[in-house]
Amino acid sequence: MAEPKENLQMEKIVSLCKRRGFVFQSSEIYGGINGFWDYGPLGAELKRNVKELWWNAMTRQREDVAGLEATIIMSPAIWKASGHVDTFSDPMCDCKKCKKRFRADQLCEDQGLTLIKTPAGKYELPAGTKCTSCDSKELTEPRPFNLMFQTYVGPAATEADIAYLRPETAQAIFAQFKNVLETSRQRVPFGIAQVGKAFRNEVTPRNFTFRSREFEQMELEFFIKPDEVIEAIHGSVATVPAIGHPGEPQPNWGWQAWHQYWVEERVRFYEGIGLSRATLGFHVQTKEELAHYARACTDILFKFPFSKKDENGNVKGDELEGIAARSDFDLSQHQRFSGKPMGVFDEELRAAWAKLPKEKSDDLWKRYYDHRKNYLTKSAKPDETPEQISKQATDDANGLARGQYIPHVIEPSAGVDRLILALIANAYSEETKTDDKGKSETSVTMKFHPRVAPFKAGIFPLLKNKPELVKKALEVRDLLRPWMNVFYDESGSIGKRYARQDEAGTPFCVTIDFDTLGEKPELLDTVTLRYRDDSKQERLKISELRDWLLARIR
Ligand code: ATP
């Protein structure tokens, strides 16, 4: 669980997280449990703020997204259909000498090597790979290790009772697609959003909370019309500039425009909570990296203190979120495995199709047919014949004329815990001051964006033994409390109280002093407002305080 010694910045962050109550080791009094973390008082507030901001941006502020809150344990058939039972695994290998276990791809990466994948889909360690713990080159062959946590539902505990803790929140969205569509009065294009726990039995959890075994995800599945449908209705699919935000969604957008839109929307979200573009990076997955059904996937990265440098000395960053264009794979899989139709009916398509010149409808039919046949062939069950597959693809393509299709999906999938770690790393700022006697002291300020900061304001009476000051300070606290999370503190010198709030990341502090009580009559009912980041102070009327703060924390 210890961070590598050379990563001093991470050590400082981990230590601050414990000291100030952002993150604790789970089950610490029993020696901890690897890959599990608890959020303390400040961390819990930070996390809540982040999830609420995501939920607001993704659902409440939009017309075209509905929410969902599904169970963690679902029918195991879901994980069969999604492919997780068969293929959700990482290659694992062991050192025969010291018995240490590794994720084979990470072990190679740590030594500047690349794990070999054979054409048959097996993994092999490249020559020279050694154990990073004892240097032995005696390592076992990499073998797949399924990352899903298993449990049993009911008292029997037989093979038939096996269930899984969900390894992602997304699948529930696909499984409930029809129910949400029917109850939300949405029509494609529209999205379903969910925030919740996910579990992965990671081979080697590491980098603090970055790779945990229990974590939270914030996922959106945004359902769109296939490009062939857009072309049938609008004549062509819009082309958008390859760089930048493509603007307000348009009816003739195909998957590329929607994918780019969501990448840029997500970057704006990160910028809005204090992660500037300079702190982020991107990884556009190559053809080889993409899943067979995916058309594109762009990862948004954050430059963590542990992120590695590339060959040119640049830090690329590690994944915060992946935005994938997943075609119609997921809904198609659930349709095939459940036998329940997952397609939608689109009157606009039906009407447009009837008016298409034959040449055009033949062309669109053929493209849709090829896409469906390709999907059906790649995910065929062993007993399915090529004739059956062709017949199914023909039926699917014939559906277009009746206004029927299976929606495609763009999936922005973010990890809450990784984002929290990014926000903490980004906010961490140290300052060392040396006094007249040459004694130096280092103080930490957590420069969180006010939107995510655990506390929005610290409220202090200048002196705790002056009842009038305390009374007024409590009044100010109670005035703000219904609107925001504030922290009342009357103990210690005012300087100490400021320092404590700086470490907690509280953006503003409000001090009630003798002028508040009218010592200087013109300052009656005003307070000292102090800014965290530059310690500047100004005077503000109590009557204006709430709106002043609200304007800065929302
Ligand atoms: P990685 O390649 O780092 O294992 P992934 O590509 O498997 O991640 P996804 O399956 O795309 O991740 O999950 C979406 C998001 O969920 C990730 O971008 C990440 O933020 C978060 N996430 C995934 N696995 C973990 C984990 N073990 N601990 C914390 N967050 C995670």
Coordinates of C-alpha atoms and ligand atoms in Angstrom, one line a residue:
M1 CA 0.0 0.0 0.0
A2 CA 3.0 2.3 0.4
E3 CA 3.7 4.7 -2.4
P4 CA 7.1 4.4 -4.2
K5 CA 9.6 6.4 -2.3
E6 CA 10.6 8.4 -5.3
N7 CA 7.2 9.9 -5.6
L8 CA 7.4 12.5 -2.9
Q9 CA 4.5 14.4 -4.1
M10 CA 2.2 11.4 -3.8
E11 CA 3.5 10.7 -0.3
K12 CA 2.7 14.2 0.7
I13 CA -0.8 13.9 -0.8
V14 CA -1.5 10.6 0.9
S15 CA -0.3 11.9 4.2
L16 CA -2.5 15.1 4.0
C17 CA -5.5 12.9 3.0
K18 CA -5.1 11.0 6.2
R19 CA -4.2 13.9 8.4
R20 CA -7.1 16.1 7.3
G21 CA -9.7 13.4 6.8
F22 CA -10.0 13.2 3.1
V23 CA -9.2 9.5 2.6
F24 CA -8.5 6.7 5.1
Q25 CA -7.3 3.2 4.5
S26 CA -10.4 0.9 4.8
S27 CA -10.4 -1.3 7.9
E28 CA -7.2 0.5 9.1
I29 CA -7.4 -0.8 12.7
Y30 CA -7.1 -4.3 11.4
G31 CA -4.2 -3.6 9.1
G32 CA -6.2 -2.4 6.1
I33 CA -7.5 -4.3 3.1
N34 CA -5.7 -3.8 -0.2
G35 CA -7.6 -1.8 -2.8
F36 CA -10.3 -0.4 -0.5
W37 CA -10.5 3.2 0.7
D38 CA -12.8 5.2 3.0
Y39 CA -13.6 8.9 2.6
G40 CA -13.3 10.9 5.8
P41 CA -15.4 14.0 6.7
L42 CA -13.7 16.3 4.1
G43 CA -13.5 13.6 1.4
A44 CA -17.1 12.6 1.8
E45 CA -18.2 16.3 1.2
L46 CA -15.8 16.6 -1.8
K47 CA -17.2 13.4 -3.3
R48 CA -20.8 14.4 -2.8
N49 CA -20.2 17.7 -4.4
V50 CA -18.5 16.1 -7.4
K51 CA -21.3 13.6 -7.9
E52 CA -24.0 16.2 -7.6
L53 CA -22.2 18.5 -10.1
W54 CA -22.0 15.7 -12.6
W55 CA -25.6 14.7 -12.0
N56 CA -26.7 18.3 -12.5
A57 CA -24.7 18.9 -15.6
M58 CA -25.7 15.6 -17.2
T59 CA -29.4 15.3 -16.3
R60 CA -31.1 18.3 -14.6
Q61 CA -29.5 20.9 -16.9
R62 CA -30.4 19.0 -20.0
E63 CA -33.7 18.1 -21.8
D64 CA -32.3 15.0 -23.3
V65 CA -31.0 12.9 -20.4
A66 CA -32.9 10.8 -17.8
G67 CA -31.5 9.3 -14.6
L68 CA -31.4 5.8 -13.3
E69 CA -30.4 4.1 -10.1
A70 CA -30.1 0.4 -10.5
T71 CA -29.0 -2.4 -8.2
I72 CA -25.4 -3.6 -7.8
I73 CA -26.3 -7.2 -8.1
M74 CA -28.3 -8.1 -11.2
S75 CA -29.2 -11.2 -13.1
P76 CA -25.9 -13.0 -14.0
A77 CA -27.4 -13.3 -17.5
I78 CA -26.6 -9.5 -18.0
W79 CA -22.9 -10.2 -17.6
K80 CA -23.0 -13.2 -20.0
A81 CA -24.6 -10.9 -22.6
S82 CA -22.2 -8.0 -22.0
G83 CA -19.2 -10.3 -22.5
H84 CA -17.9 -9.8 -18.9
V85 CA -18.2 -13.4 -17.8
D86 CA -16.1 -14.6 -20.8
T87 CA -13.7 -11.8 -21.4
F88 CA -13.5 -9.3 -18.6
S89 CA -10.0 -10.3 -17.5
D90 CA -6.5 -9.0 -17.1
P91 CA -3.4 -11.1 -17.8
M92 CA -1.8 -12.2 -14.5
C93 CA 1.5 -13.8 -13.8
D94 CA 3.5 -14.8 -10.6
C95 CA 7.1 -14.7 -9.7
K96 CA 8.1 -18.4 -9.0
K97 CA 10.8 -17.3 -6.6
C98 CA 9.3 -14.6 -4.3
K99 CA 5.6 -15.5 -5.2
K100 CA 4.7 -11.9 -5.9
R101 CA 1.7 -11.5 -8.3
F102 CA 1.6 -9.0 -11.2
R103 CA -0.6 -7.8 -13.9
A104 CA 1.5 -8.9 -16.8
D105 CA 0.9 -5.9 -18.9
Q106 CA 1.9 -3.5 -16.1
L107 CA 4.9 -5.6 -15.2
C108 CA 6.2 -5.3 -18.8
E109 CA 5.3 -1.6 -19.0
D110 CA 7.2 -0.8 -15.8
Q111 CA 10.3 -2.2 -17.6
G112 CA 9.7 -0.4 -20.8
L113 CA 8.5 -3.6 -22.5
T114 CA 5.3 -4.6 -24.2
L115 CA 3.3 -7.7 -23.3
I116 CA 3.0 -9.9 -26.4
K117 CA -0.5 -11.0 -27.6
T118 CA -0.4 -14.0 -30.0
P119 CA -2.7 -14.2 -33.0
A120 CA -4.6 -16.9 -31.0
G121 CA -5.3 -14.3 -28.2
K122 CA -2.8 -15.8 -25.7
Y123 CA -0.4 -13.6 -23.8
E124 CA 3.4 -14.1 -23.6
L125 CA 6.1 -12.2 -21.6
P126 CA 8.8 -10.6 -23.8
A127 CA 12.3 -11.9 -23.3
G128 CA 14.1 -10.2 -20.4
T129 CA 11.0 -9.6 -18.3
K130 CA 11.9 -9.9 -14.7
C131 CA 10.2 -9.7 -11.3
T132 CA 10.3 -6.1 -10.1
S133 CA 10.4 -7.3 -6.5
C134 CA 13.3 -9.8 -6.5
D135 CA 14.8 -9.5 -10.0
S136 CA 14.2 -13.2 -10.8
K137 CA 13.4 -14.0 -14.4
E138 CA 11.4 -17.1 -13.4
L139 CA 7.9 -15.9 -14.0
T140 CA 4.8 -18.0 -14.8
E141 CA 3.1 -17.7 -18.2
P142 CA 0.5 -14.9 -18.1
R143 CA -3.0 -16.3 -17.6
P144 CA -6.4 -14.5 -17.7
F145 CA -7.9 -13.5 -14.4
N146 CA -11.6 -12.5 -14.4
L147 CA -12.0 -9.3 -12.5
M148 CA -15.6 -9.7 -11.4
F149 CA -16.3 -10.3 -7.7
Q150 CA -18.6 -13.4 -7.2
T151 CA -21.2 -14.0 -4.6
Y152 CA -24.2 -16.3 -4.2
V153 CA -27.8 -15.2 -4.1
G154 CA -29.9 -17.2 -1.6
P155 CA -28.8 -19.8 0.9
A156 CA -27.8 -22.6 -1.5
A157 CA -24.4 -21.5 -2.8
T158 CA -24.4 -23.8 -5.8
E159 CA -23.1 -23.0 -9.3
A160 CA -26.7 -21.9 -10.3
D161 CA -26.8 -19.3 -7.5
I162 CA -23.6 -17.4 -8.6
A163 CA -24.1 -13.7 -9.0
Y164 CA -21.6 -10.8 -9.5
L165 CA -21.1 -7.4 -8.0
R166 CA -21.3 -5.2 -11.0
P167 CA -18.0 -4.3 -12.6
E168 CA -19.5 -1.2 -14.2
T169 CA -22.8 0.7 -13.9
A170 CA -23.4 0.8 -17.7
Q171 CA -25.0 -2.6 -18.2
A172 CA -28.0 -1.7 -16.0
I173 CA -28.7 1.2 -18.3
F174 CA -28.8 -1.1 -21.4
A175 CA -31.0 -3.6 -19.5
Q176 CA -33.5 -0.9 -18.5
F177 CA -33.3 0.9 -21.8
K178 CA -36.9 0.1 -22.8
N179 CA -38.4 0.9 -19.4
V180 CA -36.7 4.3 -19.3
L181 CA -37.6 5.0 -22.9
E182 CA -41.3 4.2 -22.3
T183 CA -41.6 6.1 -19.0
S184 CA -39.4 9.2 -19.6
R185 CA -41.1 10.4 -22.8
Q186 CA -37.7 10.7 -24.4
R187 CA -36.9 9.9 -28.0
V188 CA -33.6 9.0 -29.7
P189 CA -31.3 10.9 -29.4
F190 CA -31.4 10.8 -25.6
G191 CA -29.3 9.6 -22.8
I192 CA -29.6 7.7 -19.5
A193 CA -27.2 8.6 -16.7
Q194 CA -26.2 6.7 -13.6
V195 CA -23.8 7.2 -10.7
G196 CA -22.9 4.3 -8.4
K197 CA -20.6 1.7 -7.0
A198 CA -18.6 -0.7 -9.2
F199 CA -16.3 -3.5 -8.1
R200 CA -13.3 -5.0 -9.8
N201 CA -11.0 -7.5 -8.3
E202 CA -7.9 -5.7 -9.7
V203 CA -4.8 -7.9 -9.7
T204 CA -2.6 -5.1 -8.4
P205 CA -4.5 -2.1 -6.9
R206 CA -2.1 0.8 -6.9
N207 CA -1.4 4.5 -7.0
F208 CA -3.6 5.2 -3.9
T209 CA -7.2 5.4 -4.9
F210 CA -6.5 5.5 -8.6
R211 CA -6.9 1.7 -9.0
S212 CA -9.2 0.4 -6.3
R213 CA -11.3 -2.7 -6.0
E214 CA -14.4 -0.9 -5.0
F215 CA -15.0 2.5 -6.6
E216 CA -17.7 4.7 -8.1
Q217 CA -18.5 5.5 -11.6
M218 CA -20.5 8.2 -13.3
E219 CA -21.7 6.9 -16.6
L220 CA -23.9 8.2 -19.4
E221 CA -25.2 6.1 -22.3
F222 CA -26.3 8.5 -25.0
F223 CA -28.4 6.7 -27.6
I224 CA -28.2 8.0 -31.2
K225 CA -29.6 7.1 -34.6
P226 CA -27.3 5.0 -36.8
D227 CA -25.7 7.0 -39.6
E228 CA -27.8 5.2 -42.2
V229 CA -31.0 6.4 -40.5
I230 CA -29.7 10.0 -40.3
E231 CA -28.9 9.8 -44.0
A232 CA -32.3 8.4 -44.9
I233 CA -34.0 11.3 -43.0
H234 CA -31.7 14.2 -43.7
G235 CA -30.0 13.3 -46.9
S236 CA -26.5 13.3 -45.4
V237 CA -24.7 13.1 -42.1
A238 CA -23.3 16.5 -40.9
T239 CA -19.6 16.9 -40.9
V240 CA -18.2 18.9 -38.0
P241 CA -14.7 20.5 -37.7
A242 CA -12.2 17.9 -36.4
I243 CA -11.1 20.1 -33.5
G244 CA -13.1 21.9 -30.8
H245 CA -16.7 21.8 -29.6
P246 CA -19.1 21.2 -32.5
G247 CA -21.8 23.4 -30.8
E248 CA -25.5 22.8 -30.1
P249 CA -26.6 19.3 -31.2
Q250 CA -28.2 19.1 -34.6
P251 CA -30.7 16.6 -35.9
N252 CA -28.4 15.5 -38.7
W253 CA -25.5 14.6 -36.4
G254 CA -24.0 11.1 -36.9
W255 CA -21.9 9.2 -34.4
Q256 CA -18.7 11.2 -35.1
A257 CA -20.2 14.6 -34.3
W258 CA -21.9 13.2 -31.2
H259 CA -18.7 11.6 -30.0
Q260 CA -16.7 14.8 -30.4
Y261 CA -19.5 16.7 -28.7
W262 CA -19.3 14.5 -25.6
V263 CA -15.5 14.6 -25.4
E264 CA -15.7 18.4 -25.5
E265 CA -18.7 18.6 -23.1
R266 CA -16.8 16.4 -20.6
V267 CA -13.6 18.6 -20.9
R268 CA -15.8 21.7 -20.2
F269 CA -17.1 19.9 -17.1
Y270 CA -13.6 19.3 -15.9
E271 CA -12.6 22.9 -16.6
G272 CA -15.7 24.1 -14.7
I273 CA -14.5 22.3 -11.5
G274 CA -10.9 23.6 -11.7
L275 CA -9.0 21.1 -13.9
S276 CA -7.6 23.3 -16.7
R277 CA -6.9 21.9 -20.1
A278 CA -3.2 22.1 -19.3
T279 CA -3.6 19.5 -16.6
L280 CA -5.5 17.1 -18.9
G281 CA -4.4 14.9 -21.7
F282 CA -6.0 12.8 -24.4
H283 CA -5.5 9.3 -25.6
V284 CA -7.2 8.4 -28.8
Q285 CA -7.4 4.6 -28.9
T286 CA -5.8 3.0 -31.9
K287 CA -7.6 0.4 -34.1
E288 CA -5.6 -2.3 -32.3
E289 CA -6.7 -1.1 -28.9
L290 CA -10.4 -0.7 -29.7
A291 CA -12.9 -3.4 -28.9
H292 CA -14.1 -5.0 -32.1
Y293 CA -17.5 -3.3 -31.9
A294 CA -16.2 0.2 -31.0
R295 CA -15.8 2.9 -33.6
A296 CA -13.7 5.2 -31.5
C297 CA -12.7 5.8 -27.9
T298 CA -11.0 8.9 -26.5
D299 CA -9.7 8.8 -23.0
I300 CA -9.5 12.0 -21.0
L301 CA -6.3 11.8 -18.9
F302 CA -5.1 13.8 -15.9
K303 CA -1.5 14.4 -15.2
F304 CA -1.1 12.7 -11.9
P305 CA 2.1 13.0 -9.8
F306 CA 2.7 9.3 -10.6
S307 CA 2.0 9.7 -14.4
K308 CA 5.0 8.6 -16.4
K309 CA 6.9 10.6 -18.9
D310 CA 7.0 9.6 -22.6
E311 CA 10.1 9.2 -24.7
N312 CA 10.2 13.0 -25.3
G313 CA 9.9 13.7 -21.5
N314 CA 6.3 14.8 -21.7
V315 CA 3.7 13.6 -19.2
K316 CA 0.7 12.3 -21.0
G317 CA -1.4 11.4 -17.9
D318 CA -3.6 8.6 -16.7
E319 CA -7.2 7.9 -17.5
L320 CA -10.0 9.8 -15.8
E321 CA -12.7 9.0 -18.2
G322 CA -13.2 7.2 -21.5
I323 CA -15.7 8.4 -24.1
A324 CA -16.5 5.5 -26.4
A325 CA -18.6 5.2 -29.6
R326 CA -19.9 1.6 -29.0
S327 CA -22.1 1.2 -32.0
D328 CA -25.3 -0.9 -31.3
F329 CA -23.3 -3.7 -29.7
D330 CA -24.7 -3.5 -26.2
L331 CA -28.4 -3.3 -27.0
S332 CA -27.9 -5.9 -29.7
Q333 CA -26.3 -8.3 -27.2
H334 CA -29.2 -7.9 -24.7
Q335 CA -31.7 -8.3 -27.5
R336 CA -30.0 -11.6 -28.5
F337 CA -29.5 -13.0 -25.0
S338 CA -32.9 -11.9 -23.5
G339 CA -35.0 -12.4 -26.6
K340 CA -36.6 -9.0 -25.9
P341 CA -36.6 -6.4 -28.7
M342 CA -34.3 -3.5 -28.0
G343 CA -35.1 -1.6 -31.2
V344 CA -37.1 1.6 -31.5
F345 CA -39.7 2.8 -33.9
D346 CA -39.1 6.1 -35.7
E347 CA -42.0 7.5 -37.7
E348 CA -39.7 10.1 -39.4
L349 CA -37.5 7.3 -40.7
R350 CA -40.5 5.3 -42.0
A351 CA -41.9 8.3 -43.8
A352 CA -38.5 9.3 -45.2
W353 CA -37.7 5.8 -46.3
A354 CA -40.8 5.6 -48.4
K355 CA -39.7 8.6 -50.4
L356 CA -36.1 7.6 -51.0
P357 CA -34.9 7.0 -54.6
K358 CA -34.4 3.2 -55.0
E359 CA -30.6 3.7 -55.5
K360 CA -30.3 5.5 -52.2
S361 CA -32.4 3.1 -50.2
D362 CA -30.5 0.1 -51.7
D363 CA -27.2 1.7 -50.7
L364 CA -28.4 2.4 -47.1
W365 CA -29.9 -1.0 -46.8
K366 CA -26.7 -2.7 -47.9
R367 CA -24.6 -0.6 -45.5
Y368 CA -26.9 -1.4 -42.6
Y369 CA -27.0 -5.0 -43.6
D370 CA -23.2 -5.3 -43.7
H371 CA -22.9 -3.7 -40.3
R372 CA -25.4 -6.0 -38.8
K373 CA -23.9 -9.1 -40.5
N374 CA -20.5 -8.1 -39.2
Y375 CA -21.7 -7.7 -35.7
L376 CA -23.8 -11.0 -35.8
T377 CA -20.8 -12.9 -37.2
K378 CA -18.3 -11.6 -34.6
S379 CA -20.6 -12.4 -31.7
A380 CA -22.3 -15.5 -33.0
K381 CA -23.0 -18.3 -30.6
P382 CA -21.4 -21.7 -31.6
D383 CA -24.6 -23.2 -32.9
E384 CA -25.4 -20.3 -35.3
T385 CA -24.9 -20.9 -39.0
P386 CA -23.9 -18.3 -41.6
E387 CA -27.3 -18.7 -43.2
Q388 CA -29.1 -17.9 -40.0
I389 CA -26.8 -14.9 -39.6
S390 CA -27.5 -13.6 -43.1
K391 CA -31.2 -14.1 -42.6
Q392 CA -31.1 -12.1 -39.3
A393 CA -29.1 -9.3 -40.9
T394 CA -31.6 -9.2 -43.8
D395 CA -34.5 -8.9 -41.3
D396 CA -32.7 -6.1 -39.4
A397 CA -32.0 -4.2 -42.7
N398 CA -35.7 -4.7 -43.8
G399 CA -36.7 -3.1 -40.5
L400 CA -35.5 0.3 -41.7
A401 CA -38.4 0.6 -44.2
R402 CA -40.8 0.1 -41.3
G403 CA -39.0 2.8 -39.3
Q404 CA -37.2 0.3 -37.0
Y405 CA -33.6 0.2 -35.9
I406 CA -31.4 -0.5 -32.8
P407 CA -29.9 2.7 -31.5
H408 CA -26.2 3.2 -31.4
V409 CA -24.5 4.7 -28.2
I410 CA -21.9 7.1 -27.1
E411 CA -20.6 6.3 -23.6
P412 CA -18.8 8.9 -21.5
S413 CA -17.7 6.8 -18.5
A414 CA -15.9 8.5 -15.6
G415 CA -14.5 7.3 -12.3
V416 CA -15.5 9.4 -9.2
D417 CA -12.5 8.3 -7.2
R418 CA -10.0 9.0 -9.9
L419 CA -11.5 12.5 -10.3
I420 CA -11.3 13.1 -6.5
L421 CA -7.7 12.1 -6.6
A422 CA -7.1 14.4 -9.6
L423 CA -8.8 17.3 -7.8
I424 CA -6.8 16.7 -4.6
A425 CA -3.5 16.5 -6.6
N426 CA -4.4 19.6 -8.6
A427 CA -5.4 21.6 -5.5
Y428 CA -2.3 20.7 -3.4
S429 CA -0.1 23.7 -3.0
E430 CA 2.8 24.3 -0.5
E431 CA 4.4 27.5 0.7
T432 CA 7.5 27.7 2.8
K433 CA 8.0 30.9 4.9
T434 CA 11.1 31.8 6.9
D435 CA 10.7 34.1 9.8
D436 CA 13.2 36.7 11.2
K437 CA 14.9 34.1 13.3
G438 CA 15.5 31.9 10.2
K439 CA 13.0 29.4 11.2
S440 CA 11.0 28.1 8.2
E441 CA 7.6 26.6 8.2
T442 CA 5.7 24.9 5.3
S443 CA 2.0 25.4 5.0
V444 CA -0.4 23.6 2.7
T445 CA -3.3 25.2 0.9
M446 CA -5.8 23.1 -1.0
K447 CA -6.8 25.3 -3.8
F448 CA -10.1 23.6 -4.7
H449 CA -12.5 25.3 -7.1
P450 CA -15.2 26.7 -4.8
R451 CA -17.8 24.5 -6.6
V452 CA -16.2 21.3 -5.3
A453 CA -14.6 22.6 -2.0
P454 CA -15.9 20.5 1.0
F455 CA -16.7 23.7 3.0
K456 CA -17.6 26.9 1.2
A457 CA -16.9 29.3 4.1
G458 CA -15.3 29.3 7.5
I459 CA -17.2 31.4 10.1
F460 CA -15.2 32.8 13.0
P461 CA -15.9 35.1 15.9
L462 CA -12.7 37.0 16.4
L463 CA -12.6 36.0 20.1
K464 CA -14.4 33.2 21.7
N465 CA -14.7 34.7 25.1
K466 CA -16.8 37.7 23.9
P467 CA -20.4 36.5 23.9
E468 CA -21.6 39.3 21.6
L469 CA -19.0 38.2 18.9
V470 CA -20.0 34.5 19.3
K471 CA -23.7 35.3 19.2
K472 CA -23.3 37.3 15.9
A473 CA -21.0 34.6 14.4
L474 CA -23.6 31.9 15.1
E475 CA -26.2 34.1 13.5
V476 CA -24.1 34.4 10.4
R477 CA -23.5 30.6 10.4
D478 CA -27.3 30.0 10.6
L479 CA -28.0 32.5 7.9
L480 CA -25.7 30.6 5.5
R481 CA -26.3 27.0 6.6
P482 CA -29.4 26.3 4.6
W483 CA -27.6 27.4 1.4
M484 CA -24.1 25.9 1.7
N485 CA -21.8 23.8 3.8
V486 CA -20.0 26.1 6.3
F487 CA -17.6 25.4 9.1
Y488 CA -17.9 27.3 12.4
D489 CA -14.7 27.6 14.4
E490 CA -13.9 29.6 17.5
S491 CA -10.8 27.9 18.9
G492 CA -7.3 29.1 18.5
S493 CA -5.8 32.3 17.1
I494 CA -7.5 33.7 14.0
G495 CA -4.3 32.9 12.0
K496 CA -4.4 29.2 13.0
R497 CA -8.1 29.1 12.1
Y498 CA -7.3 30.5 8.6
A499 CA -4.5 28.0 8.2
R500 CA -6.8 25.1 9.1
Q501 CA -9.3 26.2 6.5
D502 CA -6.6 26.7 3.9
E503 CA -5.6 23.0 4.4
A504 CA -9.2 21.9 4.1
G505 CA -9.6 23.9 0.9
T506 CA -12.3 26.3 2.2
P507 CA -12.2 29.2 -0.4
F508 CA -13.6 31.9 1.9
C509 CA -13.4 32.8 5.6
V510 CA -15.7 35.2 7.4
T511 CA -14.6 36.9 10.6
I512 CA -17.0 38.6 13.0
D513 CA -15.1 41.3 14.8
F514 CA -15.7 44.4 16.9
D515 CA -16.5 46.5 13.8
T516 CA -19.3 44.0 13.0
L517 CA -20.8 45.0 16.4
G518 CA -20.5 48.7 15.5
E519 CA -17.2 49.8 17.1
K520 CA -16.8 51.9 14.0
P521 CA -20.4 52.8 13.4
E522 CA -20.1 52.9 9.6
L523 CA -18.9 49.3 9.7
L524 CA -21.9 48.0 11.7
D525 CA -23.1 44.6 10.4
T526 CA -20.2 44.1 8.1
V527 CA -17.7 41.2 8.3
T528 CA -14.1 40.6 7.2
L529 CA -14.0 38.3 4.2
R530 CA -10.7 36.6 3.5
Y531 CA -9.8 34.8 0.3
R532 CA -8.0 31.5 0.7
D533 CA -5.7 31.8 -2.4
D534 CA -4.1 35.2 -1.8
S535 CA -5.1 35.9 1.8
K536 CA -6.6 39.2 0.6
Q537 CA -9.3 40.7 2.9
E538 CA -12.2 42.9 2.3
R539 CA -15.3 44.2 4.1
L540 CA -18.7 42.9 3.2
K541 CA -22.2 43.6 4.6
I542 CA -23.8 40.6 6.3
S543 CA -27.0 41.3 4.3
E544 CA -25.0 40.8 1.0
L545 CA -22.9 37.8 2.2
R546 CA -25.2 35.0 1.2
D547 CA -25.7 36.1 -2.4
W548 CA -22.0 37.1 -2.7
L549 CA -21.0 33.5 -1.7
L550 CA -23.7 31.8 -3.8
A551 CA -22.5 33.6 -6.9
R552 CA -19.0 32.1 -6.4
I553 CA -19.7 28.6 -5.3
R554 CA -22.3 27.6 -8.0
Ligands
ATP1 P1 -8.1 1.1 -16.7 O1 -7.6 0.9 -18.1 O2 -7.4 2.2 -16.0 O3 -8.2 -0.2 -15.9 P2 -10.6 1.0 -17.9 O4 -10.4 1.5 -19.2 O5 -10.8 -0.5 -17.6 O6 -9.6 1.6 -16.9 P3 -13.4 1.6 -17.9 O7 -13.8 0.2 -17.9 O8 -13.5 2.4 -19.1 O9 -11.9 1.7 -17.3 O10 -14.1 2.4 -16.7 C1 -14.5 3.7 -16.8 C2 -13.9 4.6 -15.7 O11 -14.0 4.0 -14.4 C3 -12.4 4.8 -15.8 O12 -12.1 5.8 -16.7 C4 -12.0 5.1 -14.4 O13 -12.2 6.5 -14.1 C5 -12.9 4.3 -13.6 N1 -12.3 3.0 -13.1 C6 -12.1 1.9 -13.8 N2 -11.5 1.0 -13.0 C7 -11.2 1.6 -11.9 C8 -10.5 1.2 -10.6 N3 -10.1 0.0 -10.5 N4 -10.4 2.1 -9.6 C9 -10.9 3.3 -9.8 N5 -11.6 3.8 -10.9 C10 -11.7 2.9 -11.9

